[in-house]
Amino acid sequence: QGQLVESGGGLVQPGNSLRLACTASGFTLDYYTIGWFRQAPGKEREGVSCLSRDGTTYYSDSVKGRFTIARDVAKKMVYLQMNNLKAEDTAVYYCAANWGSMYACLPTKYKYWGQGTQVTVPS
């Protein structure tokens, strides 16, 4: 059974950057579609960025141009580089994975989840 563990969250001032990391133990990442999701208080979990097996990427409109998803298959790591952070980016961020190719960045489509890491950007 694979395990996803996020790290790198914290408190960051608006305009600054943060890189989230996800350790994907027990996964052969090049066989999985991976994604980053977030959930703010009182809101539904939403797709931030997803990366399919063939390298196709998805970014939500709210993060396009500021966030970058990447994976290191050999290290079994998934990253989310977040630049120019805004108060509205405040949320718990989750790493997720699902077997095979997939182009939908929807939480219901992903089977494996990490426990989440908090990102706080004060207004």
PDB file of N, CA, C and O in Angstrom, residues 67-111:
ATOM      1  N   PHE A  67       1.733  28.914 -10.065  1.00  0.00           N
ATOM      2  CA  PHE A  67       2.073  27.607  -9.496  1.00  0.00           C
ATOM      3  C   PHE A  67       2.619  26.692 -10.589  1.00  0.00           C
ATOM      4  O   PHE A  67       2.214  26.773 -11.751  1.00  0.00           O
ATOM      5  N   THR A  68       3.514  25.786 -10.186  1.00  0.00           N
ATOM      6  CA  THR A  68       4.069  24.806 -11.107  1.00  0.00           C
ATOM      7  C   THR A  68       4.131  23.447 -10.425  1.00  0.00           C
ATOM      8  O   THR A  68       4.655  23.327  -9.312  1.00  0.00           O
ATOM      9  N   ILE A  69       3.589  22.442 -11.097  1.00  0.00           N
ATOM     10  CA  ILE A  69       3.629  21.078 -10.582  1.00  0.00           C
ATOM     11  C   ILE A  69       4.786  20.340 -11.251  1.00  0.00           C
ATOM     12  O   ILE A  69       5.095  20.579 -12.426  1.00  0.00           O
ATOM     13  N   ALA A  70       5.424  19.455 -10.490  1.00  0.00           N
ATOM     14  CA  ALA A  70       6.530  18.677 -11.046  1.00  0.00           C
ATOM     15  C   ALA A  70       6.646  17.366 -10.284  1.00  0.00           C
ATOM     16  O   ALA A  70       6.159  17.246  -9.161  1.00  0.00           O
ATOM     17  N   ARG A  71       7.270  16.407 -10.901  1.00  0.00           N
ATOM     18  CA  ARG A  71       7.513  15.134 -10.236  1.00  0.00           C
ATOM     19  C   ARG A  71       8.935  14.672 -10.522  1.00  0.00           C
ATOM     20  O   ARG A  71       9.504  14.961 -11.576  1.00  0.00           O
ATOM     21  N   ASP A  72       9.487  13.959  -9.571  1.00  0.00           N
ATOM     22  CA  ASP A  72      10.787  13.327  -9.721  1.00  0.00           C
ATOM     23  C   ASP A  72      10.537  11.838  -9.522  1.00  0.00           C
ATOM     24  O   ASP A  72      10.388  11.378  -8.384  1.00  0.00           O
ATOM     25  N   VAL A  73      10.467  11.110 -10.630  1.00  0.00           N
ATOM     26  CA  VAL A  73      10.101   9.702 -10.560  1.00  0.00           C
ATOM     27  C   VAL A  73      11.115   8.905  -9.750  1.00  0.00           C
ATOM     28  O   VAL A  73      10.752   8.070  -8.925  1.00  0.00           O
ATOM     29  N   ALA A  74      12.392   9.183  -9.965  1.00  0.00           N
ATOM     30  CA  ALA A  74      13.443   8.423  -9.282  1.00  0.00           C
ATOM     31  C   ALA A  74      13.389   8.634  -7.773  1.00  0.00           C
ATOM     32  O   ALA A  74      13.602   7.698  -6.997  1.00  0.00           O
ATOM     33  N   LYS A  75      13.106   9.857  -7.356  1.00  0.00           N
ATOM     34  CA  LYS A  75      13.055  10.165  -5.929  1.00  0.00           C
ATOM     35  C   LYS A  75      11.678   9.919  -5.332  1.00  0.00           C
ATOM     36  O   LYS A  75      11.492  10.067  -4.131  1.00  0.00           O
ATOM     37  N   LYS A  76      10.707   9.583  -6.179  1.00  0.00           N
ATOM     38  CA  LYS A  76       9.327   9.376  -5.723  1.00  0.00           C
ATOM     39  C   LYS A  76       8.799  10.627  -5.017  1.00  0.00           C
ATOM     40  O   LYS A  76       8.213  10.563  -3.926  1.00  0.00           O
ATOM     41  N   MET A  77       9.013  11.750  -5.649  1.00  0.00           N
ATOM     42  CA  MET A  77       8.602  13.024  -5.081  1.00  0.00           C
ATOM     43  C   MET A  77       7.712  13.786  -6.061  1.00  0.00           C
ATOM     44  O   MET A  77       7.902  13.730  -7.272  1.00  0.00           O
ATOM     45  N   VAL A  78       6.768  14.517  -5.493  1.00  0.00           N
ATOM     46  CA  VAL A  78       5.906  15.408  -6.254  1.00  0.00           C
ATOM     47  C   VAL A  78       6.023  16.788  -5.622  1.00  0.00           C
ATOM     48  O   VAL A  78       6.042  16.895  -4.390  1.00  0.00           O
ATOM     49  N   TYR A  79       6.095  17.819  -6.446  1.00  0.00           N
ATOM     50  CA  TYR A  79       6.297  19.161  -5.931  1.00  0.00           C
ATOM     51  C   TYR A  79       5.213  20.111  -6.444  1.00  0.00           C
ATOM     52  O   TYR A  79       4.647  19.905  -7.514  1.00  0.00           O
ATOM     53  N   LEU A  80       4.975  21.129  -5.652  1.00  0.00           N
ATOM     54  CA  LEU A  80       4.139  22.235  -6.106  1.00  0.00           C
ATOM     55  C   LEU A  80       4.873  23.519  -5.732  1.00  0.00           C
ATOM     56  O   LEU A  80       4.948  23.874  -4.548  1.00  0.00           O
ATOM     57  N   GLN A  81       5.430  24.169  -6.739  1.00  0.00           N
ATOM     58  CA  GLN A  81       6.079  25.459  -6.532  1.00  0.00           C
ATOM     59  C   GLN A  81       5.016  26.539  -6.604  1.00  0.00           C
ATOM     60  O   GLN A  81       4.314  26.655  -7.608  1.00  0.00           O
ATOM     61  N   MET A  82       4.914  27.327  -5.547  1.00  0.00           N
ATOM     62  CA  MET A  82       3.882  28.353  -5.471  1.00  0.00           C
ATOM     63  C   MET A  82       4.557  29.716  -5.353  1.00  0.00           C
ATOM     64  O   MET A  82       5.255  29.990  -4.373  1.00  0.00           O
ATOM     65  N   ASN A  83       4.360  30.556  -6.337  1.00  0.00           N
ATOM     66  CA  ASN A  83       4.950  31.886  -6.361  1.00  0.00           C
ATOM     67  C   ASN A  83       3.866  32.950  -6.234  1.00  0.00           C
ATOM     68  O   ASN A  83       2.698  32.704  -6.520  1.00  0.00           O
ATOM     69  N   ASN A  84       4.286  34.132  -5.824  1.00  0.00           N
ATOM     70  CA  ASN A  84       3.367  35.268  -5.712  1.00  0.00           C
ATOM     71  C   ASN A  84       2.096  34.872  -4.953  1.00  0.00           C
ATOM     72  O   ASN A  84       0.978  35.069  -5.433  1.00  0.00           O
ATOM     73  N   LEU A  85       2.284  34.332  -3.783  1.00  0.00           N
ATOM     74  CA  LEU A  85       1.158  33.830  -3.011  1.00  0.00           C
ATOM     75  C   LEU A  85       0.242  34.948  -2.552  1.00  0.00           C
ATOM     76  O   LEU A  85       0.678  36.078  -2.281  1.00  0.00           O
ATOM     77  N   LYS A  86      -1.038  34.610  -2.496  1.00  0.00           N
ATOM     78  CA  LYS A  86      -2.070  35.567  -2.124  1.00  0.00           C
ATOM     79  C   LYS A  86      -2.855  35.025  -0.929  1.00  0.00           C
ATOM     80  O   LYS A  86      -2.837  33.818  -0.671  1.00  0.00           O
ATOM     81  N   ALA A  87      -3.569  35.917  -0.265  1.00  0.00           N
ATOM     82  CA  ALA A  87      -4.356  35.507   0.895  1.00  0.00           C
ATOM     83  C   ALA A  87      -5.361  34.413   0.523  1.00  0.00           C
ATOM     84  O   ALA A  87      -5.614  33.492   1.313  1.00  0.00           O
ATOM     85  N   GLU A  88      -5.890  34.478  -0.672  1.00  0.00           N
ATOM     86  CA  GLU A  88      -6.883  33.490  -1.103  1.00  0.00           C
ATOM     87  C   GLU A  88      -6.287  32.119  -1.377  1.00  0.00           C
ATOM     88  O   GLU A  88      -7.014  31.168  -1.643  1.00  0.00           O
ATOM     89  N   ASP A  89      -4.968  32.001  -1.323  1.00  0.00           N
ATOM     90  CA  ASP A  89      -4.324  30.692  -1.446  1.00  0.00           C
ATOM     91  C   ASP A  89      -4.283  29.954  -0.110  1.00  0.00           C
ATOM     92  O   ASP A  89      -3.868  28.791  -0.063  1.00  0.00           O
ATOM     93  N   THR A  90      -4.698  30.604   0.948  1.00  0.00           N
ATOM     94  CA  THR A  90      -4.712  29.973   2.267  1.00  0.00           C
ATOM     95  C   THR A  90      -5.644  28.766   2.272  1.00  0.00           C
ATOM     96  O   THR A  90      -6.817  28.882   1.917  1.00  0.00           O
ATOM     97  N   ALA A  91      -5.102  27.616   2.648  1.00  0.00           N
ATOM     98  CA  ALA A  91      -5.881  26.377   2.635  1.00  0.00           C
ATOM     99  C   ALA A  91      -4.998  25.238   3.135  1.00  0.00           C
ATOM    100  O   ALA A  91      -3.786  25.407   3.298  1.00  0.00           O
ATOM    101  N   VAL A  92      -5.626  24.091   3.347  1.00  0.00           N
ATOM    102  CA  VAL A  92      -4.873  22.862   3.535  1.00  0.00           C
ATOM    103  C   VAL A  92      -4.654  22.272   2.145  1.00  0.00           C
ATOM    104  O   VAL A  92      -5.597  22.127   1.371  1.00  0.00           O
ATOM    105  N   TYR A  93      -3.415  21.950   1.854  1.00  0.00           N
ATOM    106  CA  TYR A  93      -3.056  21.419   0.536  1.00  0.00           C
ATOM    107  C   TYR A  93      -2.800  19.922   0.640  1.00  0.00           C
ATOM    108  O   TYR A  93      -2.076  19.463   1.532  1.00  0.00           O
ATOM    109  N   TYR A  94      -3.395  19.192  -0.292  1.00  0.00           N
ATOM    110  CA  TYR A  94      -3.299  17.740  -0.312  1.00  0.00           C
ATOM    111  C   TYR A  94      -2.648  17.263  -1.608  1.00  0.00           C
ATOM    112  O   TYR A  94      -2.932  17.768  -2.691  1.00  0.00           O
ATOM    113  N   CYS A  95      -1.830  16.250  -1.461  1.00  0.00           N
ATOM    114  CA  CYS A  95      -1.267  15.533  -2.598  1.00  0.00           C
ATOM    115  C   CYS A  95      -2.134  14.294  -2.829  1.00  0.00           C
ATOM    116  O   CYS A  95      -2.576  13.650  -1.861  1.00  0.00           O
ATOM    117  N   ALA A  96      -2.374  13.950  -4.086  1.00  0.00           N
ATOM    118  CA  ALA A  96      -3.193  12.791  -4.394  1.00  0.00           C
ATOM    119  C   ALA A  96      -2.654  12.080  -5.622  1.00  0.00           C
ATOM    120  O   ALA A  96      -1.954  12.685  -6.446  1.00  0.00           O
ATOM    121  N   ALA A  97      -2.983  10.803  -5.747  1.00  0.00           N
ATOM    122  CA  ALA A  97      -2.516  10.007  -6.880  1.00  0.00           C
ATOM    123  C   ALA A  97      -3.586   9.016  -7.292  1.00  0.00           C
ATOM    124  O   ALA A  97      -4.396   8.568  -6.478  1.00  0.00           O
ATOM    125  N   ASN A  98      -3.558   8.689  -8.574  1.00  0.00           N
ATOM    126  CA  ASN A  98      -4.467   7.675  -9.086  1.00  0.00           C
ATOM    127  C   ASN A  98      -3.799   6.934 -10.226  1.00  0.00           C
ATOM    128  O   ASN A  98      -3.107   7.548 -11.049  1.00  0.00           O
ATOM    129  N   TRP A  99      -4.019   5.642 -10.284  1.00  0.00           N
ATOM    130  CA  TRP A  99      -3.377   4.810 -11.304  1.00  0.00           C
ATOM    131  C   TRP A  99      -3.838   5.206 -12.701  1.00  0.00           C
ATOM    132  O   TRP A  99      -5.012   5.429 -12.946  1.00  0.00           O
ATOM    133  N   GLY A 100      -2.895   5.258 -13.611  1.00  0.00           N
ATOM    134  CA  GLY A 100      -3.224   5.441 -15.009  1.00  0.00           C
ATOM    135  C   GLY A 100      -3.248   6.885 -15.452  1.00  0.00           C
ATOM    136  O   GLY A 100      -2.922   7.807 -14.715  1.00  0.00           O
ATOM    137  N   SER A 101      -3.658   7.076 -16.683  1.00  0.00           N
ATOM    138  CA  SER A 101      -3.737   8.403 -17.264  1.00  0.00           C
ATOM    139  C   SER A 101      -5.096   9.009 -16.985  1.00  0.00           C
ATOM    140  O   SER A 101      -6.116   8.345 -17.077  1.00  0.00           O
ATOM    141  N   MET A 102      -5.087  10.269 -16.655  1.00  0.00           N
ATOM    142  CA  MET A 102      -6.329  10.944 -16.324  1.00  0.00           C
ATOM    143  C   MET A 102      -6.138  12.420 -16.564  1.00  0.00           C
ATOM    144  O   MET A 102      -5.064  12.958 -16.308  1.00  0.00           O
ATOM    145  N   TYR A 103      -7.146  13.072 -17.053  1.00  0.00           N
ATOM    146  CA  TYR A 103      -7.004  14.487 -17.367  1.00  0.00           C
ATOM    147  C   TYR A 103      -7.969  15.350 -16.568  1.00  0.00           C
ATOM    148  O   TYR A 103      -8.011  16.554 -16.756  1.00  0.00           O
ATOM    149  N   ALA A 104      -8.739  14.719 -15.688  1.00  0.00           N
ATOM    150  CA  ALA A 104      -9.658  15.474 -14.847  1.00  0.00           C
ATOM    151  C   ALA A 104      -8.991  15.735 -13.506  1.00  0.00           C
ATOM    152  O   ALA A 104      -8.522  14.811 -12.852  1.00  0.00           O
ATOM    153  N   CYS A 105      -8.968  16.987 -13.112  1.00  0.00           N
ATOM    154  CA  CYS A 105      -8.371  17.352 -11.823  1.00  0.00           C
ATOM    155  C   CYS A 105      -9.491  17.496 -10.798  1.00  0.00           C
ATOM    156  O   CYS A 105      -9.723  18.586 -10.268  1.00  0.00           O
ATOM    157  N   LEU A 106     -10.177  16.396 -10.570  1.00  0.00           N
ATOM    158  CA  LEU A 106     -11.320  16.388  -9.656  1.00  0.00           C
ATOM    159  C   LEU A 106     -11.027  15.472  -8.474  1.00  0.00           C
ATOM    160  O   LEU A 106     -10.578  14.338  -8.667  1.00  0.00           O
ATOM    161  N   PRO A 107     -11.285  15.922  -7.266  1.00  0.00           N
ATOM    162  CA  PRO A 107     -10.958  15.108  -6.082  1.00  0.00           C
ATOM    163  C   PRO A 107     -11.601  13.720  -6.103  1.00  0.00           C
ATOM    164  O   PRO A 107     -11.003  12.750  -5.634  1.00  0.00           O
ATOM    165  N   THR A 108     -12.805  13.618  -6.644  1.00  0.00           N
ATOM    166  CA  THR A 108     -13.506  12.334  -6.643  1.00  0.00           C
ATOM    167  C   THR A 108     -12.835  11.289  -7.520  1.00  0.00           C
ATOM    168  O   THR A 108     -13.135  10.097  -7.412  1.00  0.00           O
ATOM    169  N   LYS A 109     -11.920  11.709  -8.380  1.00  0.00           N
ATOM    170  CA  LYS A 109     -11.277  10.783  -9.301  1.00  0.00           C
ATOM    171  C   LYS A 109     -10.000  10.162  -8.732  1.00  0.00           C
ATOM    172  O   LYS A 109      -9.380   9.313  -9.348  1.00  0.00           O
ATOM    173  N   TYR A 110      -9.579  10.630  -7.554  1.00  0.00           N
ATOM    174  CA  TYR A 110      -8.299  10.189  -7.006  1.00  0.00           C
ATOM    175  C   TYR A 110      -8.503   9.254  -5.823  1.00  0.00           C
ATOM    176  O   TYR A 110      -9.287   9.538  -4.914  1.00  0.00           O
ATOM    177  N   LYS A 111      -7.748   8.171  -5.831  1.00  0.00           N
ATOM    178  CA  LYS A 111      -7.911   7.137  -4.803  1.00  0.00           C
ATOM    179  C   LYS A 111      -6.999   7.341  -3.610  1.00  0.00           C
ATOM    180  O   LYS A 111      -7.394   7.097  -2.474  1.00  0.00           O
TER     181      LYS A 111
END
